[in-house]
Short mmCIF file of C-alpha atoms in Angstrom, two decimals:
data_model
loop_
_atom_site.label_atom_id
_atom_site.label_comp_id
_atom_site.label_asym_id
_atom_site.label_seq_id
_atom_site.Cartn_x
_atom_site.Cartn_y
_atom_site.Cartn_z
CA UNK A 1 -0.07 7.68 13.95
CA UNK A 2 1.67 7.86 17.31
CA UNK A 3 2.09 11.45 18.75
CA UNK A 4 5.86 12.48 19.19
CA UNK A 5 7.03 10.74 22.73
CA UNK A 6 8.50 11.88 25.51
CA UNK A 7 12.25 12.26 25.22
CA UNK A 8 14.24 9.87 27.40
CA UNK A 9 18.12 11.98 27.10
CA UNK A 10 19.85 14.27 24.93
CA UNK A 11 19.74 12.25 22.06
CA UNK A 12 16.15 12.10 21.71
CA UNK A 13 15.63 15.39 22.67
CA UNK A 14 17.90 16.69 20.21
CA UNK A 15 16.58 14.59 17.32
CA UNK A 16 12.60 15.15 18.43
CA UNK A 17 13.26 18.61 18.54
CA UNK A 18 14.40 18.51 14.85
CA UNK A 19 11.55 16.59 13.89
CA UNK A 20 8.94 19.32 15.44
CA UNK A 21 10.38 21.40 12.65
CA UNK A 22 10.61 20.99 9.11
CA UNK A 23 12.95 18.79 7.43
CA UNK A 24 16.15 20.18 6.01
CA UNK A 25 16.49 20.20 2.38
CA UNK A 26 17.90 17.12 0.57
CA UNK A 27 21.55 19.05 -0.27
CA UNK A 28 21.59 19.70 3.85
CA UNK A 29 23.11 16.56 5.20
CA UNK A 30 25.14 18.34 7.51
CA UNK A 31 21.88 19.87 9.72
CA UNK A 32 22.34 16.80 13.08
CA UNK A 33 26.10 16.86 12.51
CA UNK A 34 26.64 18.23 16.34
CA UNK A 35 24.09 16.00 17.82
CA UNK A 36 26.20 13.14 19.84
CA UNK A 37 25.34 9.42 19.75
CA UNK A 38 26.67 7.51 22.85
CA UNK A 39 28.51 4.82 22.84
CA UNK A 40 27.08 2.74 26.40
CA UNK A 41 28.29 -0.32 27.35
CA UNK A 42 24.59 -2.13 26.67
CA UNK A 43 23.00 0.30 23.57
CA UNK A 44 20.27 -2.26 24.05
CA UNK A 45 18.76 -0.87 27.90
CA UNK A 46 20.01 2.68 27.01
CA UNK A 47 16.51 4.55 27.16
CA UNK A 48 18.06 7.36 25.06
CA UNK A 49 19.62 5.72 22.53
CA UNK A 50 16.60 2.70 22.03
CA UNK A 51 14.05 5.28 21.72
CA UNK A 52 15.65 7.87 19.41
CA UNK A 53 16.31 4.27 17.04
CA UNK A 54 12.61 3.88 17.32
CA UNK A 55 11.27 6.84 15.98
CA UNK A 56 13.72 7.10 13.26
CA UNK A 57 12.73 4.08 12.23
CA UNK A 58 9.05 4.83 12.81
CA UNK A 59 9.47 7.57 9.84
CA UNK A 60 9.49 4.61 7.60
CA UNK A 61 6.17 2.64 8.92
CA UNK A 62 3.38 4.77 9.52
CA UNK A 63 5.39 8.10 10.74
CA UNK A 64 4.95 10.03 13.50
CA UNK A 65 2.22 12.75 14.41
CA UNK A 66 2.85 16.33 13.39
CA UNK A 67 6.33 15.56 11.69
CA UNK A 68 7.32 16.63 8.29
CA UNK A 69 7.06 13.53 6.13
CA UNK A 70 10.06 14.97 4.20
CA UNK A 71 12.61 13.90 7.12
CA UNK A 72 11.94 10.36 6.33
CA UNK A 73 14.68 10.42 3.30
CA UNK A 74 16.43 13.52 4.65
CA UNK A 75 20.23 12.99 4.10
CA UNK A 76 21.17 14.94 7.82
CA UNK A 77 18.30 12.21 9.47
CA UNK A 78 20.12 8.75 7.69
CA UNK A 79 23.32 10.16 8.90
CA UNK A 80 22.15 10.64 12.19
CA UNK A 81 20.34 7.15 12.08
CA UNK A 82 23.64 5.78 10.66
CA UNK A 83 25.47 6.73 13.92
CA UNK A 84 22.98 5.81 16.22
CA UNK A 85 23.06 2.13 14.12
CA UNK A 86 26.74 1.62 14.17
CA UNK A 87 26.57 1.64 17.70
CA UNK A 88 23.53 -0.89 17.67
CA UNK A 89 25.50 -2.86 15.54
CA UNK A 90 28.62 -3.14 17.04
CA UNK A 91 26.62 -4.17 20.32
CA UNK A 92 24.93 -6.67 18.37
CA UNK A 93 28.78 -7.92 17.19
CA UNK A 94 29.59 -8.15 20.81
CA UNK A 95 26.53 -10.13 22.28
CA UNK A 96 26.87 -12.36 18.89
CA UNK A 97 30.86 -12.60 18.17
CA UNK A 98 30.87 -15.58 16.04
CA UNK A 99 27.58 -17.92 14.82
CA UNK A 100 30.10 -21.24 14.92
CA UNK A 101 30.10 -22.88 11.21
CA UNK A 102 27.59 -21.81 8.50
CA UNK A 103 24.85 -24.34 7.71
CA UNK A 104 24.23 -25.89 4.27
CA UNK A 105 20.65 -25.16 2.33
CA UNK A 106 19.54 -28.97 3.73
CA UNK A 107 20.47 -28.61 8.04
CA UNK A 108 19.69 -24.59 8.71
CA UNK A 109 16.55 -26.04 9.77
CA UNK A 110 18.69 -27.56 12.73
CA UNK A 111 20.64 -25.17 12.99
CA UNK A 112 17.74 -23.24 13.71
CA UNK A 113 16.46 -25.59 15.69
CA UNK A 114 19.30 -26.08 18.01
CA UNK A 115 19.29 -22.10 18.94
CA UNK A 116 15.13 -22.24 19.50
CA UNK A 117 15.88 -25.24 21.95
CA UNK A 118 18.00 -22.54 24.04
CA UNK A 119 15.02 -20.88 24.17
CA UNK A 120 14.44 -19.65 27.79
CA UNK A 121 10.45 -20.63 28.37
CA UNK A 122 10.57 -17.98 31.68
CA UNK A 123 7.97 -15.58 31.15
CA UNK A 124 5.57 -17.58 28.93
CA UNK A 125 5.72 -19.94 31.78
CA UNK A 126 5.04 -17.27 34.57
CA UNK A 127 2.08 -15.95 32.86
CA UNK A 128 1.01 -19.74 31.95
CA UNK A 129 1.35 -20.05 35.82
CA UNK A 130 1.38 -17.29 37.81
CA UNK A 131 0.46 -13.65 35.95
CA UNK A 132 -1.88 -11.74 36.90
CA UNK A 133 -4.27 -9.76 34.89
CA UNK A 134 -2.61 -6.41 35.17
CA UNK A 135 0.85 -8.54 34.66
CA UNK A 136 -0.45 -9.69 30.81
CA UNK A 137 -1.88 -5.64 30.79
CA UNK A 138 1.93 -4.93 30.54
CA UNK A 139 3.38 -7.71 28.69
CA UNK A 140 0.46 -6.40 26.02
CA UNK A 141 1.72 -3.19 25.88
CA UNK A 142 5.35 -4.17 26.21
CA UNK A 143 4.76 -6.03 22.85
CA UNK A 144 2.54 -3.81 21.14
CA UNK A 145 5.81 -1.70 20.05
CA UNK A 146 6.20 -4.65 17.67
CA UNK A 147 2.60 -6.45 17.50
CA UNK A 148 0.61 -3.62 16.41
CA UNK A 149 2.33 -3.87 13.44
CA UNK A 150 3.17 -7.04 13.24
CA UNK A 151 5.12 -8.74 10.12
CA UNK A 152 5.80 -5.32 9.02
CA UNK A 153 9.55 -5.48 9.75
CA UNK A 154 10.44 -8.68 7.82
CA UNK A 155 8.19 -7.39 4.59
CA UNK A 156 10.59 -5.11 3.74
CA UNK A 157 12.77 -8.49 2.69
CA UNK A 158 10.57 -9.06 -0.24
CA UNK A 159 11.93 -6.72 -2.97
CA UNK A 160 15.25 -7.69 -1.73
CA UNK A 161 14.60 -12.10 -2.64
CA UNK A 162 13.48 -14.02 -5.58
CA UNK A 163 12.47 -17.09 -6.45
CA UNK A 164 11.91 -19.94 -3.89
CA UNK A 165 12.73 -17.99 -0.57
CA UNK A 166 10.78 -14.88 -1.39
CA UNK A 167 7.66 -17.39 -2.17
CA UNK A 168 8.37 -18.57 1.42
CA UNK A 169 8.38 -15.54 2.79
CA UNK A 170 5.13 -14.05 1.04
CA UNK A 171 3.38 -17.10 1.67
CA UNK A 172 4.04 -16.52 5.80
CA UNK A 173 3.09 -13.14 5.93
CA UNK A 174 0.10 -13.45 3.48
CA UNK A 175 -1.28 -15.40 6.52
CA UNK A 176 -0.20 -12.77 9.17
CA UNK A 177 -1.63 -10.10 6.86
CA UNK A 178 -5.27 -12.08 7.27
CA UNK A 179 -5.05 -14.26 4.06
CA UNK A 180 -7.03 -11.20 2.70
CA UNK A 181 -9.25 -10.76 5.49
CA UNK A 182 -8.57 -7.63 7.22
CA UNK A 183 -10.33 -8.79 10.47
CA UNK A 184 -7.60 -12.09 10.72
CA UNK A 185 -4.25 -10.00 10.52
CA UNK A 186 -2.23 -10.19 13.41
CA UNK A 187 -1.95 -6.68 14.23
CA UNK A 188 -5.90 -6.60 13.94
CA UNK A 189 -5.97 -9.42 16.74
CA UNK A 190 -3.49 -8.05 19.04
CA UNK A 191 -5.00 -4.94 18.90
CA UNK A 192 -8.09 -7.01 20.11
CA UNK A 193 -6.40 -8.96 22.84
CA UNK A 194 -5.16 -5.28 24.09
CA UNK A 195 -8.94 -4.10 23.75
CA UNK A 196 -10.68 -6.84 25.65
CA UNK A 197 -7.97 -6.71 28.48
CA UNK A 198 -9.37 -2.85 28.54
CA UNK A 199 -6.37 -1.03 27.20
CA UNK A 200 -6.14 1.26 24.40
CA UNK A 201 -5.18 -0.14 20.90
CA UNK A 202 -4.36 3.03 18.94
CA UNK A 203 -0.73 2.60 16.92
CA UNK A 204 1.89 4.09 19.30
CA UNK A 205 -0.90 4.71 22.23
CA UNK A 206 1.79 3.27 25.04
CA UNK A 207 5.10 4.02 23.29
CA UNK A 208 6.40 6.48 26.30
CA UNK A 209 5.83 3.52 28.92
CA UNK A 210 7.76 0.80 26.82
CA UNK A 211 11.43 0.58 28.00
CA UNK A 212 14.48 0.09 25.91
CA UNK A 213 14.81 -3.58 25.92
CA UNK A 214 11.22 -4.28 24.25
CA UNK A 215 12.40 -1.34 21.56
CA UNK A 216 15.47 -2.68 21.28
CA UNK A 217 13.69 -6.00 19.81
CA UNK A 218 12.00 -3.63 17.15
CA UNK A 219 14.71 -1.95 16.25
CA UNK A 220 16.62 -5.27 15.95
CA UNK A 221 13.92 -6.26 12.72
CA UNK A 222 14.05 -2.63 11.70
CA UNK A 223 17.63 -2.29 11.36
CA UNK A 224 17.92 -5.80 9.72
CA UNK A 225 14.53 -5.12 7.38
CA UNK A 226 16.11 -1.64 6.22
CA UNK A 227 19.17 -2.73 5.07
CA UNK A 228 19.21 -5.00 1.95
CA UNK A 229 23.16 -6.00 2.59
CA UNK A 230 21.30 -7.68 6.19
CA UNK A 231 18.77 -9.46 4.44
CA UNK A 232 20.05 -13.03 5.39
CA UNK A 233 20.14 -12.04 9.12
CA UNK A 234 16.28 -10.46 8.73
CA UNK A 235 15.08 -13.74 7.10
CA UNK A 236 17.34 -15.77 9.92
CA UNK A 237 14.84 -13.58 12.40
CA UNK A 238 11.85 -14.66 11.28
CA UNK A 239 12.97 -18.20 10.93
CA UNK A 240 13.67 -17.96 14.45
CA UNK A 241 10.69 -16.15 15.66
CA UNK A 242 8.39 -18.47 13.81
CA UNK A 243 10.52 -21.70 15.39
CA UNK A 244 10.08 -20.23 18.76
CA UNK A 245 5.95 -18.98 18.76
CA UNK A 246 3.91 -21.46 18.97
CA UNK A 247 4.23 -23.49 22.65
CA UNK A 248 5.13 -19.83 23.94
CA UNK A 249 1.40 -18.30 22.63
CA UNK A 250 0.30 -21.75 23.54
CA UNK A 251 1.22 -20.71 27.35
CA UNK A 252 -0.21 -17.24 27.02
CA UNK A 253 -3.34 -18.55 25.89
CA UNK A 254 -3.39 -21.16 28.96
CA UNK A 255 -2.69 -18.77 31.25
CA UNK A 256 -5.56 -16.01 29.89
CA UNK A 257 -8.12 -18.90 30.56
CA UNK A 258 -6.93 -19.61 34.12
CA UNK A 259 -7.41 -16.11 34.23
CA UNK A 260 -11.06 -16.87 33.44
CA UNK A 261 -10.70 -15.37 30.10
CA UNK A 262 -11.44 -17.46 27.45
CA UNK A 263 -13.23 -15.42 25.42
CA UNK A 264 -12.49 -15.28 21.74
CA UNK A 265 -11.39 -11.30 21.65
CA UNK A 266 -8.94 -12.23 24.44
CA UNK A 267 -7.32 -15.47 23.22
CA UNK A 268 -7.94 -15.18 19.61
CA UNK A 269 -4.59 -13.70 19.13
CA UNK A 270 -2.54 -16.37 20.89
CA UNK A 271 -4.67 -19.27 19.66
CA UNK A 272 -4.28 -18.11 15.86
CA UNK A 273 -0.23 -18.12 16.63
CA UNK A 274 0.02 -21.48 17.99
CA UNK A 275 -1.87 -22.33 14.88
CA UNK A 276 -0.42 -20.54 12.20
CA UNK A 277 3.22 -19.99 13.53
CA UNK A 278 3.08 -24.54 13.76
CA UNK A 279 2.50 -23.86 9.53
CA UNK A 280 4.95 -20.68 9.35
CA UNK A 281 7.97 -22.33 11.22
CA UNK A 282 8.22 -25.25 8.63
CA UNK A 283 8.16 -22.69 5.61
CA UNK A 284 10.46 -20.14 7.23
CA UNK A 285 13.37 -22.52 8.34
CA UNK A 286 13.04 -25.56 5.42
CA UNK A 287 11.72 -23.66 2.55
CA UNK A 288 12.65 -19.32 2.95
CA UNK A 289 15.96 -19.56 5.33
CA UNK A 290 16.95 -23.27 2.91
CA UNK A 291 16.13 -21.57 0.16
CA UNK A 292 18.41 -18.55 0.80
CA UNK A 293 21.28 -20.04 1.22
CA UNK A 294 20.68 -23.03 -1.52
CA UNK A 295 20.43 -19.46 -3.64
CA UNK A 296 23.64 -18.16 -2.20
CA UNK A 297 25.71 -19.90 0.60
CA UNK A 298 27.29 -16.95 1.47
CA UNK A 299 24.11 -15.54 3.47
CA UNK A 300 24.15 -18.64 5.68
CA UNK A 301 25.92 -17.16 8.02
CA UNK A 302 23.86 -14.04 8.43
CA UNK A 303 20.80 -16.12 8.38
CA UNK A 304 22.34 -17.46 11.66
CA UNK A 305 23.84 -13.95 12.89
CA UNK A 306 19.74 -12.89 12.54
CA UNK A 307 18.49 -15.72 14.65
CA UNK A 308 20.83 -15.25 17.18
CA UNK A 309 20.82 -11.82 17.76
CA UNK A 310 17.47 -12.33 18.10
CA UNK A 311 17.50 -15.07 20.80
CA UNK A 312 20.06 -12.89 22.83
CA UNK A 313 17.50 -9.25 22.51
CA UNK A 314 14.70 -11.14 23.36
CA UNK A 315 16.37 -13.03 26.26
CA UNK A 316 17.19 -10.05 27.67
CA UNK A 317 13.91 -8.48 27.51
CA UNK A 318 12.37 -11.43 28.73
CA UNK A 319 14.75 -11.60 31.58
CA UNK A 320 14.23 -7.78 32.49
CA UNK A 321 10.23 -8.34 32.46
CA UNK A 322 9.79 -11.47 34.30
CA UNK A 323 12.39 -10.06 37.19
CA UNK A 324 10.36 -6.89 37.84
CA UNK A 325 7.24 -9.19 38.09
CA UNK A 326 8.91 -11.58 40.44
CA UNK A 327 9.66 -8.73 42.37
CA UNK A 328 6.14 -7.44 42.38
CA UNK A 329 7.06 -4.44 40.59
CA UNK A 330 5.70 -2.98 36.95
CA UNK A 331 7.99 -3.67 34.12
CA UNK A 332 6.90 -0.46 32.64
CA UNK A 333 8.66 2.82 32.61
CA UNK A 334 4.98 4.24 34.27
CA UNK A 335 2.87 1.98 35.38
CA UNK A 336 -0.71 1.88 34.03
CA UNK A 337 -3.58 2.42 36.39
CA UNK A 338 -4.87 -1.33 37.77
CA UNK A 339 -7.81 -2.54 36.41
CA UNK A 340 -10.95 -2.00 38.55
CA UNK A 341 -11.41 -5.69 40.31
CA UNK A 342 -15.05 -6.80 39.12
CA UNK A 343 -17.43 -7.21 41.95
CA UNK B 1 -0.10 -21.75 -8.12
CA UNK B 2 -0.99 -24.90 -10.05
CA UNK B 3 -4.70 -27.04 -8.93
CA UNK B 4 -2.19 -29.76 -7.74
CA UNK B 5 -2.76 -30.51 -4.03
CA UNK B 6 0.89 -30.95 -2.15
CA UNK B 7 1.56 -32.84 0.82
CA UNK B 8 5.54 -32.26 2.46
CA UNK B 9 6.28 -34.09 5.39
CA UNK B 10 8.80 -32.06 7.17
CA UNK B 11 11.92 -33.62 9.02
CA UNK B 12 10.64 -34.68 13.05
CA UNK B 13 7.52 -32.01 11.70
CA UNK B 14 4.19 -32.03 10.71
CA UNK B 15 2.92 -32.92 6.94
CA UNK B 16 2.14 -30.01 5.40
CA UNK B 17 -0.95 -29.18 3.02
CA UNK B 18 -0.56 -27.13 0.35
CA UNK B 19 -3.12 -26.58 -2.76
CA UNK B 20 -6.91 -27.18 -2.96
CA UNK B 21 -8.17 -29.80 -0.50
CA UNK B 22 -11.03 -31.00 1.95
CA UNK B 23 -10.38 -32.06 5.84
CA UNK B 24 -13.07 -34.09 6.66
CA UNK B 25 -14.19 -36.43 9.98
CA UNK B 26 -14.47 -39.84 9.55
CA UNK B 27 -18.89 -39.00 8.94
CA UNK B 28 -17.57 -36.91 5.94
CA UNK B 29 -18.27 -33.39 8.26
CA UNK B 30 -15.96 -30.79 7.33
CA UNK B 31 -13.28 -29.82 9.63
CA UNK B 32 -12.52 -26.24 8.96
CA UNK B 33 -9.06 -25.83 8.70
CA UNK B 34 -9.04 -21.44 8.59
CA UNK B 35 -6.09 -20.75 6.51
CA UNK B 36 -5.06 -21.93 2.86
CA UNK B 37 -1.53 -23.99 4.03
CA UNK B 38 -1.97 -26.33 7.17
CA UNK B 39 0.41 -28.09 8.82
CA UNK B 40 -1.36 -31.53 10.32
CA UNK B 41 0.07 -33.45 13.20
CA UNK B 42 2.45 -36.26 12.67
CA UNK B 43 3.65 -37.07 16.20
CA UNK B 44 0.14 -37.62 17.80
CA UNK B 45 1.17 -35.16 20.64
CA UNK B 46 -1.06 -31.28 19.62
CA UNK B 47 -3.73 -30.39 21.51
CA UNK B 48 -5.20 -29.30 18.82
CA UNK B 49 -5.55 -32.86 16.63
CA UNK B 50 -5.66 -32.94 13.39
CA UNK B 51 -3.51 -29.90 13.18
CA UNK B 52 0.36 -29.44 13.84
CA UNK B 53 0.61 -27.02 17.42
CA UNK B 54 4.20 -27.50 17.90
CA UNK B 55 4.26 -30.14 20.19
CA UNK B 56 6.37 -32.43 18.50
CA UNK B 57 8.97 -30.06 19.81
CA UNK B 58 8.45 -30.47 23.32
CA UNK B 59 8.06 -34.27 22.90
CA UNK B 60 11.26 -34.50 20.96
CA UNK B 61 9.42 -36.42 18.09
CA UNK B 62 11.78 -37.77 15.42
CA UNK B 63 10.70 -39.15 11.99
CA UNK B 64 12.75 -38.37 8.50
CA UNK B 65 11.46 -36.14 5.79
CA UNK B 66 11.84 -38.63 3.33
CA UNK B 67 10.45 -42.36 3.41
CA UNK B 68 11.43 -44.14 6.51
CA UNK B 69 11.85 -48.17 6.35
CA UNK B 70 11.75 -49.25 9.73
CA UNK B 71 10.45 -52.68 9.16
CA UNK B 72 12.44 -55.68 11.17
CA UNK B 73 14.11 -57.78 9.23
CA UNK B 74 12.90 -61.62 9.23
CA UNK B 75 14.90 -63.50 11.71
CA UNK B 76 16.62 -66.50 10.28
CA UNK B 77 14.95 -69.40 11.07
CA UNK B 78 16.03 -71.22 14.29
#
C-alpha cells in the first residue's frame, strides 16, 4: 500500500492532512467544506490538483498507508472529490469540445481507428532510437502510477454492462489479469521490467516523483471507471488504448535490446503487449465498444468522448516527457540516482 | 463457452481464434500460442508470424471482414 505522499499545494495538504486522521462520520458531509479546489487554466499539469485526484481515487484501489479505510465512502471526502472532478471534467470538455458525429455499432471500429492513426509515435520512437537506460528508468516509473495496477481502472465497467460488450470486456482483462496465472498479469510483468532495470516495484514506491501529467492519465480511467453515467467514455478508453499498444511496446521492446537487454524479465512485459494488445484491440473496438452502442446508440458518443480524451492526456504527457529528455533533463519531479555503469 | 472452435476475420485485421484448437508447423510440432484467444496474421507483415503484432496497421493492409470476391472477370473473347 503506498505510504501517504508528499503534498504538492494547499489542496493536498489540506486533504492529506484529513486523511492522517480519522474519517468523519457518515452524517458529517460538511467536514472539507472550506478546503478550496482551483480552478487552473490546465487541471491536467497542476501538481496540486493531479495529485490530491490521485489519492482520492487511490482510497478505492488498494488505499493508502496509515489512512482510515472509513474515508473511502465518507460523504465530506466524495464532496471534496466531486469538486476537485468538476474541474477535471470541465478541462476534459475544453481539450475535447465536440467528438464530430457518433458512429454506428458496425464503423466505431474506424472511428477508432481514425483517432489511433493521430497517434503521435514520439517517445516510443525515442526510446526505440535513442533512450538511454536511465531514460526507460523514468518512463518505468512514470507509468507505474497506472501499470502497477494495470486493467484495474476499466474493471470497474463490468457491473455496469451486460451481455455482448461486458463478454468483451471480461474476455480482455481475463488475459491482462494472467488468464489465471498470477505470474502472467500485467501488473506482475511490469513490476518485473521495473525490477530487472534495478528499481523498486512496491505499489506506490515512486508516486512523489511522478508529475501531474502521467497522474492526470490515471485519473482520466479513474474518473471515467467510477462513474457508471461515464461508462461509454471508459470502454471508448480502453478501445483506444488497446488500438494504440501494440507497435508502441513493439518499440520499447526494440529499443531495451539495443540497450543490450533482451532478457526475458526486461522485455517480457512489452513483448506480451504487442502480443496480447494485437488480440485485445480487435475485441475492444469490433466486439465491447460495437457492442455498446449496438446495445444503446446513445453511448456512441461517449465511447468517442473516452478515446479522445484519452489521445489528448496522453499526448500531452508524452509531449512533456520526450521534451525534458531531448533536453537532457529528468522528466521526473526528483530525479532517481543513475544506475552504476557496469564495468 | 460452447466446444465450438471460432474463427472471425476482422475488417483490414487479423483472423481471430476463439475456442479449443491446435497451432501446429507444417511437421505437426506444436506452436505454442500462450493465451486462450489469438489473433493470427492476415497481412503477411508481423514479426512475429503466425501471430497478429499489429503490423497490418503500419502497412495500411486492407481486406473486408466478410468474403471478398476479387476474381477478374473473363475477358470477352477477342
Amino acid at each position: 500500500m503506498p505510504v501517504l505522499p508528499v503534498s504538492r499545494g494547499p489542496l493536498s495538504a489540506a486533504l492529506l492532512a484529513a486523511l492522517s486522521g480519522p474519517a468523519p462520520g457518515l452524517d458529517d458531509a460538511e467536514a472539507l467544506r472550506d478546503v478550496a479546489v482551483p480552478s487552473p487554466a490546465d487541471p491536467f499539469a497542476d501538481e496540486d490538483l493531479q495529485l490530491a485526484l490521485y489519492c482520492a481515487y487511490e482510497l478505492h484501489y488498494r488505499g493508502l498507508d496509515g489512512v482510515d479505510a472509513a474515508w473511502e465512502w465518507s460523504p465530506a471526502l466524495l464532496a471534496l472529490r466531486g469538486r476537485m472532478e468538476a474541474v477535471f471534467e470541465a478541462g476534459l470538455r475544453a481539450l475535447v469540445p465536440d467528438v464530430g458525429p457518433a458512429p454506428s455499432a458496425e464503423d466505431v471500429d474506424l472511428a477508432i481507428r481514425e483517432i489511433a492513426a493521430e497517434d503521435a509515435p514520439g517517445l516510443s520512437q525515442y526510446l526505440q532510437r535513442s533512450a538511454t537506460i536511465d531514460q526507460y528508468r523514468e518512463v518505468l516509473v512514470q507509468r507505474s502510477a497506472y501499470q502497477l495496477k494495470e486493467a484495474d481502472p476499466h474493471s470497474w465497467a463490468m457491473p455496469r454492462l451486460y451481455g455482448a460488450p461486458k463478454a468483451a470486456l471480461v474476455e480482455i482483462q481475463a488475459d491482462e489479469y494472467g488468464g489465471g496465472r498470477p505470474e502472467r498479469m500485467h501488473a506482475r510483468l511490469f513490476a518485473d521490467t521495473m525490477e530487472a532495470l534495478g528499481l523498486d516495484s512496491d505499489y506506490g514506491a515512486y508516486l512523489d516523483r511522478i508529475p501531474a501529467r502521467a497522474l492526470s492519465t490515471v485519473n482520466l480511467m479513474s474518473f471515467f471507471g467510477l462513474h457508471r453515467r461515464w461508462r461509454g467514455a471508459i470502454i471508448g478508453h480502453l478501445a483506444l488504448f488497446e488500438s494504440t499498444s501494440s507497435i508502441p511496446n513493439g518499440r520499447y521492446a526494440a529499443g531495451l535490446r539495443r540497450l543490450g537487454r533482451d532478457d526475458e524479465a526486461a522485455v517480457a512485459f512489452f513483448d506480451e503487449h504487442v502480443e496480447a494488445d494485437a488480440v485485445h484491440e480487435n475485441l475492444a473496438t469490433v466486439d465491447m465498444a460495437g457492442g455498446l452502442i449496438r446495445q444503446d446508440p446513445s453511448l456512441a458518443g461517449d465511447v468517442l468522448f473516452g478515446a479522445r480524451c484519452l489521445a489528448e492526456l496522453e499526448g500531452a504527457w508524452t509531449g512533456e516527457v520526450l521534451a525534458a529528455f531531448e533536453a537532457g533533463r529528468s522528466s521526473l519531479l526528483h530525479p532517481l540516482e543513475r544506475t552504476p555503469v557496469a564495468a | 463457452m460452447s466446444d465450438e472452435t471460432r474463427i472471425t476475420a476482422y475488417r483490414d485485421g487479423p483472423l481471430v481464434v476463439r475456442g479449443p484448437f491446435r497451432l501446429e508447423d507444417q511437421d505437426g510440432g506444436e506452436i505454442d500460442p500462450g493465451r486462450e484467444v489469438v489473433a493470427l496474421c492476415r497481412c503477411g507483415r508481423s514479426r512475429i508470424r503466425p501471430f497478429c503484432d499489429g503490423s497490418h496497421k503500419l502497412v495500411r493492409f486492407s481486406a473486408p471482414s466478410t468474403r471478398e470476391d476479387r476474381r477478374i472477370a473473363a475477358r470477352p473473347a477477342d
